[in-house]
PDB file of C-alpha atoms in Angstrom:
ATOM      1  CA  MET A   3       0.029   0.188  -0.073  1.00  0.00           C
ATOM      2  CA  ARG A   4       2.991   2.144   0.683  1.00  0.00           C
ATOM      3  CA  ALA A   5       4.273   2.075  -3.000  1.00  0.00           C
ATOM      4  CA  ILE A   6       0.628   2.314  -4.465  1.00  0.00           C
ATOM      5  CA  VAL A   7       0.209   5.586  -2.066  1.00  0.00           C
ATOM      6  CA  THR A   8       3.729   6.983  -3.160  1.00  0.00           C
ATOM      7  CA  ILE A   9       3.117   6.331  -6.926  1.00  0.00           C
ATOM      8  CA  ILE A  10      -0.289   8.781  -6.361  1.00  0.00           C
ATOM      9  CA  LEU A  11       1.620  11.396  -4.582  1.00  0.00           C
ATOM     10  CA  VAL A  12       4.169  11.332  -7.763  1.00  0.00           C
ATOM     11  CA  LEU A  13       1.462  11.474 -10.155  1.00  0.00           C
ATOM     12  CA  PHE A  14      -0.880  13.987  -8.632  1.00  0.00           C
ATOM     13  CA  PRO A  15       1.297  17.132  -8.571  1.00  0.00           C
ATOM     14  CA  LEU A  16       2.793  16.524 -11.933  1.00  0.00           C
ATOM     15  CA  PHE A  17      -0.654  15.905 -13.414  1.00  0.00           C
ATOM     16  CA  SER A  18      -1.448  19.834 -11.643  1.00  0.00           C
ATOM     17  CA  SER A  19       1.944  21.078 -12.911  1.00  0.00           C
ATOM     18  CA  ALA A  20       0.950  19.910 -16.402  1.00  0.00           C
ATOM     19  CA  LEU A  21      -2.425  21.183 -16.399  1.00  0.00           C
ATOM     20  CA  LEU A  22      -1.141  24.848 -14.740  1.00  0.00           C
ATOM     21  CA  ALA A  23       1.551  24.788 -17.557  1.00  0.00           C
ATOM     22  CA  ALA A  24      -1.338  24.327 -20.081  1.00  0.00           C
ATOM     23  CA  GLU A  25      -3.368  27.065 -18.711  1.00  0.00           C
ATOM     24  CA  THR A  26      -0.138  29.937 -18.665  1.00  0.00           C
ATOM     25  CA  GLY A  27       0.524  28.492 -22.150  1.00  0.00           C
ATOM     26  CA  ILE A  28       4.407  27.227 -21.411  1.00  0.00           C
ATOM     27  CA  PRO A  29       5.886  24.963 -23.889  1.00  0.00           C
ATOM     28  CA  ALA A  30       4.928  21.599 -23.259  1.00  0.00           C
ATOM     29  CA  LEU A  31       7.703  19.550 -25.015  1.00  0.00           C
ATOM     30  CA  THR A  32      11.085  21.899 -24.281  1.00  0.00           C
ATOM     31  CA  MET A  33      14.338  20.728 -22.840  1.00  0.00           C
ATOM     32  CA  THR A  34      16.908  22.936 -20.883  1.00  0.00           C
ATOM     33  CA  SER A  35      20.378  22.707 -20.178  1.00  0.00           C
ATOM     34  CA  SER A  36      21.945  23.471 -16.943  1.00  0.00           C
ATOM     35  CA  GLU A  37      25.406  24.960 -16.372  1.00  0.00           C
ATOM     36  CA  ASP A  38      26.562  21.667 -15.019  1.00  0.00           C
ATOM     37  CA  GLY A  39      25.795  19.816 -18.858  1.00  0.00           C
ATOM     38  CA  THR A  40      22.887  18.090 -17.117  1.00  0.00           C
ATOM     39  CA  GLN A  41      19.492  18.505 -19.143  1.00  0.00           C
ATOM     40  CA  GLU A  42      15.856  19.190 -17.489  1.00  0.00           C
ATOM     41  CA  TYR A  43      12.591  18.059 -19.676  1.00  0.00           C
ATOM     42  CA  THR A  44       9.413  20.107 -19.162  1.00  0.00           C
ATOM     43  CA  VAL A  45       6.832  18.236 -16.676  1.00  0.00           C
ATOM     44  CA  THR A  46       4.477  16.985 -19.816  1.00  0.00           C
ATOM     45  CA  LEU A  47       7.960  15.130 -21.041  1.00  0.00           C
ATOM     46  CA  GLN A  48       8.640  13.643 -17.172  1.00  0.00           C
ATOM     47  CA  ILE A  49       4.637  12.401 -17.309  1.00  0.00           C
ATOM     48  CA  LEU A  50       5.622  11.035 -20.647  1.00  0.00           C
ATOM     49  CA  PHE A  51       8.314   8.923 -18.999  1.00  0.00           C
ATOM     50  CA  LEU A  52       6.394   7.970 -16.291  1.00  0.00           C
ATOM     51  CA  MET A  53       3.884   6.640 -17.907  1.00  0.00           C
ATOM     52  CA  SER A  54       5.590   4.764 -20.004  1.00  0.00           C
ATOM     53  CA  ALA A  55       7.765   3.382 -17.221  1.00  0.00           C
ATOM     54  CA  LEU A  56       4.112   2.261 -15.264  1.00  0.00           C
ATOM     55  CA  THR A  57       3.720  -0.170 -18.625  1.00  0.00           C
ATOM     56  CA  ILE A  58       6.882  -2.235 -17.497  1.00  0.00           C
ATOM     57  CA  LEU A  59       5.929  -1.974 -13.532  1.00  0.00           C
ATOM     58  CA  PRO A  60       4.735  -5.564 -13.317  1.00  0.00           C
ATOM     59  CA  SER A  61       7.717  -6.644 -14.645  1.00  0.00           C
ATOM     60  CA  MET A  62       9.729  -4.371 -12.108  1.00  0.00           C
ATOM     61  CA  ILE A  63       7.647  -6.049  -9.495  1.00  0.00           C
ATOM     62  CA  ILE A  64       8.266  -9.361 -10.426  1.00  0.00           C
ATOM     63  CA  MET A  65      11.715  -8.947 -11.685  1.00  0.00           C
ATOM     64  CA  LEU A  66      13.712  -6.597  -8.861  1.00  0.00           C
ATOM     65  CA  THR A  67      11.840  -7.417  -5.906  1.00  0.00           C
ATOM     66  CA  SER A  68      10.770 -10.586  -3.503  1.00  0.00           C
ATOM     67  CA  PHE A  69       7.781 -11.223  -5.566  1.00  0.00           C
ATOM     68  CA  THR A  70       9.347 -14.088  -7.137  1.00  0.00           C
ATOM     69  CA  ARG A  71      10.426 -16.317  -4.162  1.00  0.00           C
ATOM     70  CA  ILE A  72       7.383 -15.809  -2.541  1.00  0.00           C
ATOM     71  CA  THR A  73       5.630 -16.895  -5.973  1.00  0.00           C
ATOM     72  CA  ILE A  74       7.634 -19.866  -6.083  1.00  0.00           C
ATOM     73  CA  VAL A  75       7.511 -21.592  -2.655  1.00  0.00           C
ATOM     74  CA  LEU A  76       3.467 -20.604  -2.573  1.00  0.00           C
ATOM     75  CA  GLY A  77       2.978 -22.682  -5.604  1.00  0.00           C
ATOM     76  CA  ILE A  78       5.438 -25.549  -4.662  1.00  0.00           C
ATOM     77  CA  LEU A  79       3.253 -25.484  -1.320  1.00  0.00           C
ATOM     78  CA  ARG A  80      -0.159 -25.765  -2.899  1.00  0.00           C
ATOM     79  CA  ARG A  81       1.440 -28.765  -5.096  1.00  0.00           C
ATOM     80  CA  ALA A  82       3.006 -30.592  -2.115  1.00  0.00           C
ATOM     81  CA  ILE A  83      -0.395 -31.001  -0.052  1.00  0.00           C
ATOM     82  CA  GLY A  84      -1.765 -31.789  -3.029  1.00  0.00           C
ATOM     83  CA  LEU A  85      -4.546 -29.093  -3.276  1.00  0.00           C
ATOM     84  CA  GLN A  86      -4.647 -28.228  -7.494  1.00  0.00           C
ATOM     85  CA  GLN A  87      -6.535 -24.716  -7.153  1.00  0.00           C
ATOM     86  CA  THR A  88      -6.925 -24.360  -3.314  1.00  0.00           C
ATOM     87  CA  PRO A  89      -5.832 -21.464  -2.529  1.00  0.00           C
ATOM     88  CA  SER A  90      -6.836 -20.145  -5.689  1.00  0.00           C
ATOM     89  CA  ASN A  91      -4.120 -17.833  -7.983  1.00  0.00           C
ATOM     90  CA  GLN A  92      -5.986 -14.898  -6.912  1.00  0.00           C
ATOM     91  CA  VAL A  93      -5.601 -15.580  -3.370  1.00  0.00           C
ATOM     92  CA  LEU A  94      -1.704 -17.024  -4.011  1.00  0.00           C
ATOM     93  CA  MET A  95      -1.015 -13.626  -6.194  1.00  0.00           C
ATOM     94  CA  GLY A  96      -2.519 -11.246  -3.510  1.00  0.00           C
ATOM     95  CA  LEU A  97      -0.691 -12.602  -0.582  1.00  0.00           C
ATOM     96  CA  ALA A  98       2.430 -12.858  -2.582  1.00  0.00           C
ATOM     97  CA  LEU A  99       1.989  -9.037  -3.263  1.00  0.00           C
ATOM     98  CA  PHE A 100       0.959  -7.921   0.277  1.00  0.00           C
ATOM     99  CA  LEU A 101       3.893  -9.936   1.664  1.00  0.00           C
ATOM    100  CA  THR A 102       6.232  -8.542  -0.826  1.00  0.00           C
ATOM    101  CA  PHE A 103       5.158  -5.360   0.196  1.00  0.00           C
ATOM    102  CA  PHE A 104       6.073  -6.318   3.698  1.00  0.00           C
ATOM    103  CA  THR A 105       9.532  -7.882   3.182  1.00  0.00           C
ATOM    104  CA  MET A 106      10.516  -4.683   0.776  1.00  0.00           C
ATOM    105  CA  ALA A 107       9.013  -2.119   3.133  1.00  0.00           C
ATOM    106  CA  PRO A 108      12.771  -1.045   4.427  1.00  0.00           C
ATOM    107  CA  VAL A 109      14.048  -0.845   0.777  1.00  0.00           C
ATOM    108  CA  LEU A 110      10.851   1.394   0.298  1.00  0.00           C
ATOM    109  CA  GLU A 111      11.369   3.548   2.879  1.00  0.00           C
ATOM    110  CA  LYS A 112      14.570   4.208   1.931  1.00  0.00           C
ATOM    111  CA  ILE A 113      13.767   5.326  -1.483  1.00  0.00           C
ATOM    112  CA  GLN A 114      11.143   7.446  -0.435  1.00  0.00           C
ATOM    113  CA  GLU A 115      13.465   9.321   2.060  1.00  0.00           C
ATOM    114  CA  ALA A 116      16.488   9.202  -0.487  1.00  0.00           C
ATOM    115  CA  ALA A 117      14.383  10.282  -3.695  1.00  0.00           C
ATOM    116  CA  ILE A 118      10.808  10.694  -3.551  1.00  0.00           C
ATOM    117  CA  GLU A 119      10.168  13.351  -0.421  1.00  0.00           C
ATOM    118  CA  PRO A 120      13.333  15.410  -2.028  1.00  0.00           C
ATOM    119  CA  TYR A 121      11.888  15.465  -5.357  1.00  0.00           C
ATOM    120  CA  LEU A 122       8.243  16.340  -4.274  1.00  0.00           C
ATOM    121  CA  ASP A 123       9.924  19.094  -2.435  1.00  0.00           C
ATOM    122  CA  GLN A 124      11.528  20.347  -5.706  1.00  0.00           C
ATOM    123  CA  GLY A 125      14.815  20.062  -4.087  1.00  0.00           C
ATOM    124  CA  MET A 126      16.181  16.963  -6.551  1.00  0.00           C
ATOM    125  CA  PRO A 127      15.592  16.976 -10.685  1.00  0.00           C
ATOM    126  CA  ALA A 128      13.976  13.804 -12.160  1.00  0.00           C
ATOM    127  CA  MET A 129      16.937  12.225 -12.941  1.00  0.00           C
ATOM    128  CA  GLU A 130      19.115  12.422  -9.617  1.00  0.00           C
ATOM    129  CA  ALA A 131      16.123  11.464  -8.071  1.00  0.00           C
ATOM    130  CA  VAL A 132      15.866   7.648 -10.339  1.00  0.00           C
ATOM    131  CA  ALA A 133      19.709   7.734  -9.239  1.00  0.00           C
ATOM    132  CA  ASN A 134      19.272   8.004  -5.518  1.00  0.00           C
ATOM    133  CA  ALA A 135      16.197   5.607  -5.740  1.00  0.00           C
ATOM    134  CA  GLU A 136      18.286   2.755  -7.488  1.00  0.00           C
ATOM    135  CA  ILE A 137      20.906   2.825  -4.658  1.00  0.00           C
ATOM    136  CA  PRO A 138      18.315   1.219  -2.134  1.00  0.00           C
ATOM    137  CA  LEU A 139      17.566  -1.470  -4.394  1.00  0.00           C
ATOM    138  CA  ARG A 140      20.634  -2.109  -5.410  1.00  0.00           C
ATOM    139  CA  GLU A 141      21.510  -2.860  -2.295  1.00  0.00           C
ATOM    140  CA  PHE A 142      18.810  -4.972  -1.818  1.00  0.00           C
ATOM    141  CA  MET A 143      19.295  -6.958  -4.751  1.00  0.00           C
ATOM    142  CA  PHE A 144      23.362  -7.603  -4.395  1.00  0.00           C
ATOM    143  CA  SER A 145      22.345  -8.754  -0.714  1.00  0.00           C
ATOM    144  CA  GLN A 146      20.210 -11.384  -2.289  1.00  0.00           C
ATOM    145  CA  THR A 147      22.539 -12.639  -5.355  1.00  0.00           C
ATOM    146  CA  ARG A 148      24.786 -15.287  -4.850  1.00  0.00           C
ATOM    147  CA  LEU A 149      28.412 -14.515  -5.572  1.00  0.00           C
ATOM    148  CA  THR A 150      28.555 -17.505  -8.060  1.00  0.00           C
ATOM    149  CA  ASP A 151      25.459 -16.220  -9.958  1.00  0.00           C
ATOM    150  CA  LEU A 152      27.029 -12.911 -10.177  1.00  0.00           C
ATOM    151  CA  GLU A 153      30.197 -14.172 -11.598  1.00  0.00           C
ATOM    152  CA  LEU A 154      28.544 -16.104 -14.429  1.00  0.00           C
ATOM    153  CA  PHE A 155      26.690 -12.951 -15.582  1.00  0.00           C
ATOM    154  CA  VAL A 156      29.771 -10.715 -15.437  1.00  0.00           C
ATOM    155  CA  ARG A 157      31.625 -13.423 -17.562  1.00  0.00           C
ATOM    156  CA  LEU A 158      28.774 -13.671 -19.623  1.00  0.00           C
ATOM    157  CA  TYR A 159      28.655  -9.780 -19.773  1.00  0.00           C
ATOM    158  CA  LYS A 160      32.261  -9.719 -21.600  1.00  0.00           C
ATOM    159  CA  LYS A 161      33.090  -6.192 -20.111  1.00  0.00           C
ATOM    160  CA  PRO A 162      35.333  -5.169 -18.015  1.00  0.00           C
ATOM    161  CA  VAL A 163      33.830  -4.838 -14.253  1.00  0.00           C
ATOM    162  CA  PRO A 164      36.561  -3.663 -11.732  1.00  0.00           C
ATOM    163  CA  ILE A 165      33.876  -3.848  -8.836  1.00  0.00           C
ATOM    164  CA  LEU A 166      31.504  -6.420  -8.422  1.00  0.00           C
ATOM    165  CA  GLU A 167      29.349  -4.142  -6.212  1.00  0.00           C
ATOM    166  CA  GLU A 168      29.320  -1.683  -9.248  1.00  0.00           C
ATOM    167  CA  VAL A 169      27.815  -4.019 -11.562  1.00  0.00           C
ATOM    168  CA  PRO A 170      25.441  -2.768 -14.058  1.00  0.00           C
ATOM    169  CA  PHE A 171      21.700  -3.450 -13.804  1.00  0.00           C
ATOM    170  CA  LEU A 172      21.720  -5.161 -16.942  1.00  0.00           C
ATOM    171  CA  VAL A 173      24.071  -7.955 -14.892  1.00  0.00           C
ATOM    172  CA  LEU A 174      22.666  -7.494 -11.664  1.00  0.00           C
ATOM    173  CA  VAL A 175      19.439  -8.379 -12.848  1.00  0.00           C
ATOM    174  CA  PRO A 176      19.655 -11.633 -14.198  1.00  0.00           C
ATOM    175  CA  ALA A 177      21.883 -13.149 -11.227  1.00  0.00           C
ATOM    176  CA  PHE A 178      19.278 -11.706  -8.507  1.00  0.00           C
ATOM    177  CA  ILE A 179      16.453 -13.517 -10.859  1.00  0.00           C
ATOM    178  CA  THR A 180      18.733 -16.809 -10.779  1.00  0.00           C
ATOM    179  CA  SER A 181      19.715 -16.747  -7.281  1.00  0.00           C
ATOM    180  CA  GLU A 182      15.756 -15.972  -6.331  1.00  0.00           C
ATOM    181  CA  LEU A 183      15.117 -19.075  -8.658  1.00  0.00           C
ATOM    182  CA  LYS A 184      17.888 -21.343  -6.678  1.00  0.00           C
ATOM    183  CA  THR A 185      16.548 -20.389  -3.267  1.00  0.00           C
ATOM    184  CA  ALA A 186      13.215 -20.505  -3.654  1.00  0.00           C
ATOM    185  CA  PHE A 187      13.188 -24.079  -5.329  1.00  0.00           C
ATOM    186  CA  GLN A 188      15.496 -25.130  -2.129  1.00  0.00           C
ATOM    187  CA  ILE A 189      12.560 -23.622   0.549  1.00  0.00           C
ATOM    188  CA  GLY A 190      10.007 -25.760  -1.710  1.00  0.00           C
ATOM    189  CA  PHE A 191      12.183 -28.779  -1.652  1.00  0.00           C
ATOM    190  CA  LEU A 192      12.340 -28.305   2.295  1.00  0.00           C
ATOM    191  CA  LEU A 193       8.342 -28.114   2.285  1.00  0.00           C
ATOM    192  CA  PHE A 194       7.931 -31.176   0.117  1.00  0.00           C
ATOM    193  CA  ILE A 195       9.368 -33.549   2.553  1.00  0.00           C
ATOM    194  CA  PRO A 196       7.087 -34.105   5.067  1.00  0.00           C
ATOM    195  CA  PHE A 197       3.838 -34.601   2.614  1.00  0.00           C
ATOM    196  CA  LEU A 198       6.371 -36.753   0.524  1.00  0.00           C
ATOM    197  CA  VAL A 199       6.727 -39.136   3.931  1.00  0.00           C
ATOM    198  CA  ILE A 200       2.957 -39.256   4.527  1.00  0.00           C
ATOM    199  CA  ASP A 201       2.419 -40.339   0.672  1.00  0.00           C
ATOM    200  CA  MET A 202       4.868 -43.061   1.178  1.00  0.00           C
ATOM    201  CA  VAL A 203       3.421 -44.314   3.909  1.00  0.00           C
ATOM    202  CA  ILE A 204      -0.127 -44.256   2.850  1.00  0.00           C
ATOM    203  CA  ALA A 205       0.826 -45.829  -0.117  1.00  0.00           C
ATOM    204  CA  SER A 206       2.807 -48.907   1.560  1.00  0.00           C
ATOM    205  CA  MET A 207      -0.174 -49.327   3.964  1.00  0.00           C
ATOM    206  CA  LEU A 208      -2.285 -49.346   0.918  1.00  0.00           C
ATOM    207  CA  MET A 209      -0.349 -51.701  -0.818  1.00  0.00           C
ATOM    208  CA  ALA A 210       0.036 -54.071   2.664  1.00  0.00           C
ATOM    209  CA  MET A 211      -3.917 -53.952   2.536  1.00  0.00           C
ATOM    210  CA  GLY A 212      -4.134 -55.036  -1.137  1.00  0.00           C
ATOM    211  CA  MET A 213      -6.005 -51.746  -1.909  1.00  0.00           C
ATOM    212  CA  MET A 214      -3.489 -51.419  -5.198  1.00  0.00           C
ATOM    213  CA  MET A 215      -6.703 -50.067  -6.703  1.00  0.00           C
ATOM    214  CA  LEU A 216      -7.401 -47.144  -4.634  1.00  0.00           C
ATOM    215  CA  SER A 217      -5.345 -43.810  -5.138  1.00  0.00           C
ATOM    216  CA  PRO A 218      -3.157 -43.233  -2.252  1.00  0.00           C
ATOM    217  CA  LEU A 219      -3.643 -39.419  -3.072  1.00  0.00           C
ATOM    218  CA  VAL A 220      -7.206 -39.717  -1.685  1.00  0.00           C
ATOM    219  CA  ILE A 221      -6.534 -40.975   1.604  1.00  0.00           C
ATOM    220  CA  SER A 222      -3.380 -39.039   2.502  1.00  0.00           C
ATOM    221  CA  LEU A 223      -4.843 -35.484   1.400  1.00  0.00           C
ATOM    222  CA  PRO A 224      -6.898 -35.425   4.681  1.00  0.00           C
ATOM    223  CA  PHE A 225      -3.785 -36.515   6.654  1.00  0.00           C
ATOM    224  CA  LYS A 226      -1.695 -33.564   4.548  1.00  0.00           C
ATOM    225  CA  ILE A 227      -4.304 -31.051   5.343  1.00  0.00           C
ATOM    226  CA  MET A 228      -4.088 -31.699   9.084  1.00  0.00           C
ATOM    227  CA  LEU A 229      -0.708 -31.966   9.244  1.00  0.00           C
ATOM    228  CA  PHE A 230      -0.213 -28.523   8.303  1.00  0.00           C
ATOM    229  CA  VAL A 231      -2.921 -26.930  10.384  1.00  0.00           C
ATOM    230  CA  LEU A 232      -2.299 -28.652  13.403  1.00  0.00           C
ATOM    231  CA  VAL A 233       1.795 -27.454  12.638  1.00  0.00           C
ATOM    232  CA  ASP A 234       0.284 -23.951  12.212  1.00  0.00           C
ATOM    233  CA  GLY A 235       1.724 -24.328   8.621  1.00  0.00           C
ATOM    234  CA  TRP A 236       0.591 -20.958   6.907  1.00  0.00           C
ATOM    235  CA  ALA A 237       2.529 -18.968   9.756  1.00  0.00           C
ATOM    236  CA  LEU A 238       5.466 -20.800   9.624  1.00  0.00           C
ATOM    237  CA  THR A 239       5.477 -20.693   5.576  1.00  0.00           C
ATOM    238  CA  MET A 240       5.374 -16.875   5.538  1.00  0.00           C
ATOM    239  CA  GLY A 241       7.971 -16.593   8.651  1.00  0.00           C
ATOM    240  CA  THR A 242      10.448 -18.932   6.655  1.00  0.00           C
ATOM    241  CA  ILE A 243       9.780 -16.671   3.481  1.00  0.00           C
ATOM    242  CA  ALA A 244      10.231 -13.543   5.308  1.00  0.00           C
ATOM    243  CA  ALA A 245      13.332 -14.966   7.303  1.00  0.00           C
ATOM    244  CA  SER A 246      15.232 -15.609   4.190  1.00  0.00           C
ATOM    245  CA  PHE A 247      15.133 -11.912   3.472  1.00  0.00           C
ATOM    246  CA  GLY A 248      16.293 -11.130   6.784  1.00  0.00           C
ATOM    247  CA  VAL A 249      13.319  -9.283   7.953  1.00  0.00           C
TER     248      VAL A 249
END
């Protein structure tokens, strides 16, 4: 919710400034050069860039945050229990989205303090705000990326990178996603083991009783649900996911 409110707070003054500029006759598509060589765009162009960036916002949430790990773990958990459509995809995506906001809250707070608030106070140009917002996000991604994955994509990049902490986003993002996939499957494997044991025990019992035509999944499903509820599985799963990010 903090991210949604932040986007609204950014868009509202921009649209207001654009309407004021249109009423006073200020040129909409202009660019001015500063004394230090940097360039400043008019509010209308900034809005155009911002609206264009919003089209890739879903991809940014998936690729640059904890969303990928959370969704994979929840999907594996549902598969391990044996439930195909319960909880539904909408429930899992909603849970993953709000858990993403929870785990990314420290990063979002740093971005708000370092970039959004100075930009809204008109004390910082847009490009400098973007650069400042990139720093906390890079720190989060770098802390969750395995060194082996980062070195792999640095080699594939085939350009000199003197310091790993200063790798370009083009290298950091695929390394981060690769590490997230590996971590998610490791957590999912640990979640799968107890349910797999129940399936094996039920299958062995049915085999010993000569009930080979009866599917073990039909008998094991209630026991897996009961086990998951008794150990407070949802709280353990959410806590494990949050702890994996250091929250």
